[in-house]
Short mmCIF file of C-alpha atoms in Angstrom, two decimals:
data_model
loop_
_atom_site.label_atom_id
_atom_site.label_comp_id
_atom_site.label_asym_id
_atom_site.label_seq_id
_atom_site.Cartn_x
_atom_site.Cartn_y
_atom_site.Cartn_z
CA MET U 15 -59.40 -40.76 -34.30
CA ALA U 16 -57.43 -43.66 -32.76
CA GLN U 17 -57.95 -44.07 -29.11
CA GLU U 18 -57.05 -46.36 -26.53
CA THR U 19 -59.43 -49.08 -25.44
CA GLY U 20 -59.01 -48.12 -21.78
CA ALA U 21 -56.52 -47.18 -19.07
CA LEU U 22 -54.05 -49.81 -18.18
CA SER U 23 -54.05 -51.63 -14.84
CA ALA U 24 -51.12 -51.53 -12.72
CA GLU U 25 -50.59 -55.27 -13.52
CA GLU U 26 -50.75 -54.48 -17.33
CA SER U 27 -48.37 -51.52 -16.99
CA ARG U 28 -45.21 -53.00 -15.86
CA LEU U 29 -41.94 -51.82 -17.37
CA ILE U 30 -38.90 -53.86 -17.66
CA TRP U 31 -35.84 -51.50 -17.47
CA ILE U 32 -32.78 -52.54 -19.24
CA ASP U 33 -29.41 -51.22 -20.04
CA CYS U 34 -26.56 -52.86 -21.88
CA GLU U 35 -22.83 -52.23 -22.38
CA MET U 36 -21.45 -53.37 -25.47
CA THR U 37 -17.93 -53.56 -26.97
CA GLY U 38 -19.24 -50.97 -29.63
CA LEU U 39 -22.11 -50.01 -31.63
CA ASP U 40 -21.54 -51.91 -34.53
CA ILE U 41 -24.24 -54.79 -34.67
CA ASN U 42 -22.22 -56.72 -37.21
CA ASN U 43 -19.19 -56.99 -34.99
CA ASP U 44 -19.84 -55.82 -31.56
CA GLU U 45 -21.45 -58.06 -28.65
CA LEU U 46 -22.87 -57.46 -25.36
CA CYS U 47 -20.81 -57.48 -22.69
CA GLU U 48 -23.03 -56.41 -19.61
CA VAL U 49 -26.83 -56.45 -19.16
CA SER U 50 -28.73 -55.01 -16.42
CA VAL U 51 -32.66 -55.51 -15.45
CA VAL U 52 -34.92 -53.65 -13.00
CA PRO U 53 -38.49 -54.00 -12.99
CA THR U 54 -40.92 -51.45 -12.00
CA ASP U 55 -44.65 -50.48 -12.18
CA PHE U 56 -45.80 -47.53 -14.30
CA ASN U 57 -45.32 -45.14 -11.53
CA MET U 58 -41.70 -46.04 -11.61
CA ASN U 59 -41.97 -48.10 -8.12
CA VAL U 60 -39.22 -50.47 -8.22
CA LEU U 61 -40.51 -54.12 -7.96
CA ASP U 62 -37.11 -55.69 -7.47
CA GLU U 63 -33.49 -54.34 -6.89
CA GLY U 64 -32.75 -55.86 -10.21
CA ILE U 65 -29.87 -58.11 -11.66
CA ASP U 66 -26.77 -57.34 -13.38
CA LEU U 67 -24.96 -59.90 -15.60
CA VAL U 68 -21.55 -59.49 -16.86
CA ILE U 69 -21.02 -61.42 -20.35
CA LYS U 70 -17.81 -62.51 -21.69
CA PRO U 71 -17.35 -61.19 -24.99
CA SER U 72 -15.36 -63.21 -27.98
CA GLN U 73 -11.80 -62.27 -28.74
CA ALA U 74 -13.08 -61.07 -31.97
CA ALA U 75 -15.12 -58.62 -30.45
CA ILE U 76 -12.74 -57.61 -27.83
CA ASP U 77 -10.17 -57.10 -30.82
CA HIS U 78 -12.64 -54.94 -32.56
CA MET U 79 -13.08 -52.41 -29.73
CA ASN U 80 -12.06 -49.07 -30.53
CA ASP U 81 -9.53 -46.96 -28.18
CA PHE U 82 -12.46 -45.08 -26.74
CA VAL U 83 -14.54 -47.93 -25.62
CA ARG U 84 -11.75 -50.00 -24.48
CA HIS U 85 -10.63 -47.02 -22.16
CA MET U 86 -14.03 -46.61 -20.93
CA HIS U 87 -14.90 -50.30 -20.21
CA THR U 88 -11.20 -50.68 -18.42
CA SER U 89 -11.87 -47.38 -16.38
CA SER U 90 -15.25 -48.92 -15.30
CA GLY U 91 -13.52 -51.94 -14.17
CA LEU U 92 -15.82 -53.93 -16.70
CA VAL U 93 -12.87 -55.41 -18.48
CA SER U 94 -11.28 -56.93 -15.49
CA GLU U 95 -14.62 -59.06 -14.88
CA TRP U 96 -14.96 -60.41 -18.38
CA ASP U 97 -12.69 -63.68 -17.80
CA ASN U 98 -15.25 -64.58 -15.12
CA GLY U 99 -18.36 -63.57 -17.27
CA LEU U 100 -21.08 -65.48 -18.22
CA THR U 101 -21.57 -67.17 -21.84
CA LEU U 102 -24.25 -65.24 -23.77
CA GLU U 103 -26.53 -68.12 -23.74
CA GLU U 104 -26.52 -68.56 -19.83
CA ALA U 105 -27.02 -64.74 -19.64
CA GLU U 106 -30.12 -64.81 -21.50
CA LYS U 107 -31.37 -67.83 -19.60
CA GLN U 108 -31.14 -66.17 -16.17
CA ILE U 109 -32.64 -62.98 -17.40
CA VAL U 110 -35.58 -64.51 -19.24
CA GLU U 111 -36.29 -66.55 -15.79
CA TYR U 112 -35.93 -63.21 -13.92
CA VAL U 113 -38.03 -61.08 -16.32
CA LYS U 114 -40.78 -63.76 -16.42
CA LYS U 115 -41.38 -63.23 -12.73
CA PHE U 116 -42.68 -59.68 -13.48
CA LEU U 117 -44.79 -60.18 -16.66
CA PRO U 118 -48.15 -58.99 -16.34
CA THR U 119 -50.90 -61.83 -16.07
CA GLN U 120 -53.63 -59.77 -17.72
CA GLY U 121 -53.67 -58.41 -21.26
CA ASN U 122 -51.14 -59.65 -23.69
CA GLY U 123 -48.87 -60.84 -21.06
CA LYS U 124 -45.71 -58.62 -22.25
CA ALA U 125 -44.10 -55.84 -20.60
CA HIS U 126 -42.78 -52.60 -22.01
CA LEU U 127 -39.17 -52.22 -22.58
CA ALA U 128 -37.62 -49.18 -21.13
CA GLY U 129 -34.55 -47.35 -20.89
CA ASN U 130 -32.45 -44.47 -22.07
CA SER U 131 -31.82 -44.34 -25.99
CA ILE U 132 -33.08 -47.80 -25.62
CA HIS U 133 -33.15 -48.34 -29.39
CA SER U 134 -29.35 -48.88 -29.36
CA ASP U 135 -29.71 -51.55 -26.58
CA LYS U 136 -32.72 -53.25 -28.27
CA LYS U 137 -31.21 -53.61 -31.66
CA PHE U 138 -28.36 -55.87 -29.66
CA LEU U 139 -31.18 -57.49 -27.66
CA ASP U 140 -32.91 -58.41 -30.82
CA LYS U 141 -29.84 -60.07 -32.11
CA TYR U 142 -28.30 -61.73 -29.24
CA MET U 143 -31.26 -62.33 -26.85
CA PRO U 144 -34.35 -63.14 -29.23
CA GLN U 145 -35.88 -65.17 -26.14
CA LEU U 146 -35.80 -62.30 -24.10
CA MET U 147 -37.41 -59.81 -26.68
CA SER U 148 -40.33 -62.21 -27.35
CA ASN U 149 -41.55 -61.52 -23.82
CA LEU U 150 -41.45 -58.06 -24.27
CA HIS U 151 -44.11 -55.38 -26.10
CA TYR U 152 -42.86 -54.11 -29.32
CA ARG U 153 -43.61 -50.66 -27.85
CA ILE U 154 -40.80 -49.01 -26.06
CA ILE U 155 -40.44 -46.39 -23.28
CA ASP U 156 -37.25 -44.20 -24.13
CA VAL U 157 -36.49 -41.61 -21.59
CA SER U 158 -34.11 -39.72 -24.23
CA THR U 159 -37.32 -38.73 -25.94
CA LEU U 160 -38.46 -36.63 -22.89
CA LYS U 161 -34.75 -35.37 -22.46
CA GLU U 162 -34.82 -33.89 -25.83
CA LEU U 163 -38.53 -32.53 -25.65
CA SER U 164 -37.53 -30.92 -22.35
CA ARG U 165 -34.40 -29.49 -24.06
CA ARG U 166 -36.63 -27.57 -26.46
CA TRP U 167 -40.09 -27.00 -24.64
CA TYR U 168 -38.89 -26.63 -20.89
CA PRO U 169 -35.08 -25.57 -20.92
CA ALA U 170 -35.20 -24.92 -17.22
CA VAL U 171 -36.27 -28.70 -16.66
CA TYR U 172 -33.52 -30.07 -19.01
CA GLU U 173 -30.86 -27.70 -17.60
CA ASN U 174 -31.60 -28.98 -13.99
CA LYS U 175 -32.25 -32.58 -14.72
CA PRO U 176 -30.52 -35.10 -12.17
CA ALA U 177 -26.76 -35.46 -12.26
CA LYS U 178 -25.55 -38.82 -13.56
CA HIS U 179 -22.72 -40.66 -12.03
CA GLY U 180 -23.14 -44.24 -13.37
CA GLY U 181 -19.72 -44.33 -14.87
CA HIS U 182 -20.88 -46.65 -17.94
CA ARG U 183 -21.96 -49.60 -15.74
CA ALA U 184 -25.14 -51.11 -16.63
CA LEU U 185 -26.93 -51.42 -13.32
CA ALA U 186 -26.11 -47.54 -12.33
CA ASP U 187 -26.94 -46.25 -15.80
CA ILE U 188 -30.47 -47.93 -15.54
CA ILE U 189 -31.29 -46.87 -11.98
CA GLU U 190 -30.38 -43.33 -13.11
CA SER U 191 -32.58 -43.70 -15.94
CA ILE U 192 -35.51 -44.52 -13.72
CA ASP U 193 -34.86 -41.39 -11.63
CA GLU U 194 -34.67 -39.33 -14.77
CA LEU U 195 -37.98 -40.52 -15.99
CA ARG U 196 -39.43 -39.89 -12.31
CA TYR U 197 -38.09 -36.19 -12.48
CA TYR U 198 -39.59 -35.53 -15.88
CA ARG U 199 -42.95 -36.93 -14.80
CA GLN U 200 -42.88 -34.53 -11.61
CA MET U 201 -41.62 -31.33 -13.63
CA MET U 202 -43.25 -31.58 -17.06
CA PHE U 203 -46.64 -33.51 -16.66
CA VAL U 204 -49.55 -31.47 -15.74
CA LYS U 205 -51.06 -32.23 -12.16
CA ASP U 206 -54.49 -30.97 -13.05
CA LEU U 207 -55.59 -33.54 -15.77
CA PRO U 208 -58.30 -32.89 -18.13
CA THR U 209 -61.91 -34.13 -17.93
CA GLU U 210 -62.93 -36.43 -20.84
CA GLN U 211 -64.84 -33.51 -22.43
CA GLU U 212 -61.65 -31.26 -22.33
CA ALA U 213 -59.54 -34.23 -23.66
CA GLN U 214 -62.04 -34.72 -26.43
CA SER U 215 -62.14 -30.89 -27.30
CA GLY U 216 -58.22 -30.98 -27.37
CA ALA U 217 -58.06 -33.89 -29.69
CA GLN U 218 -60.72 -32.20 -32.13
CA TYR U 219 -58.44 -29.02 -32.11
CA ILE U 220 -55.26 -31.14 -33.21
CA GLU U 221 -57.40 -32.88 -35.70
CA SER U 222 -58.72 -29.66 -37.16
CA THR U 223 -55.43 -27.82 -37.28
CA SER U 224 -53.33 -31.10 -38.55
CA LEU U 225 -51.18 -30.66 -41.66
CA LEU U 226 -53.96 -33.46 -43.07
CA ARG U 227 -56.27 -30.79 -43.32
CA THR U 228 -53.90 -28.72 -45.64
CA TYR U 229 -53.57 -31.94 -47.90
CA GLU U 230 -57.40 -32.24 -47.95
CA LYS U 231 -57.89 -28.60 -49.16
CA GLU U 232 -55.49 -29.13 -51.92
CA GLY U 233 -57.33 -32.18 -53.14
CA ASN U 234 -54.65 -34.61 -51.63
CA ALA U 235 -56.52 -36.27 -48.88
CA LEU U 236 -54.10 -38.97 -47.23
CA THR U 237 -57.07 -40.29 -44.95
CA ASP U 238 -60.65 -41.46 -45.46
CA SER U 239 -63.04 -40.68 -42.71
CA SER U 240 -65.43 -43.37 -44.03
CA THR U 241 -62.97 -46.18 -43.28
CA PRO U 242 -63.04 -47.77 -40.10
CA GLU U 243 -60.99 -46.28 -37.18
CA LYS U 244 -57.50 -47.57 -37.25
CA ALA U 245 -56.71 -49.68 -34.04
CA ASP U 246 -54.06 -48.41 -31.47
CA TYR U 247 -52.47 -51.46 -30.71
#
């Protein structure tokens, strides 16, 4: 059974919340046009009010926008700000300088990326802001995972989640994502935490009822208990 080596300290557990606006979702043709960053600790306490940078996309990316995206960014006022937007290079430089102020000084020195459906943002950040991403942990905190779990396991929580009014502007969207995770933590996570013995018993039960045991009974073991425990990086 893989286990964490220990609880993370507040210094090691910082989250870098990011929301991006793009000219579309086609990684080959679309570009970043707004990026907002807000740092928090692991209790979602805001460490700084954050930054919001508008990026001027290329004419090719603008021409590639479909009608839905064009209307969305026009209605939000983002299009009218593009002429005075930063270059991609300058935006990344400013974001990296900002993020480095909040990176943990303990552990591996990397903070976790957090957001809503953050995999979509991460795809563009990996391509267009690799220097930024080199400062962030490969693990991510995706609020949309809890959204989908609450929808299936705790429908009352899902149906009463905080309303969102961000209007597809990055800074408002990311602050609402922080608030959404605060809500899920309050509503879904038990307040009476298990003791270490109870946690061990729970893990043993999960292992004993795992699909892995079915494969073993059929003579098709997928794991070998004699091998060293897999590290949980």
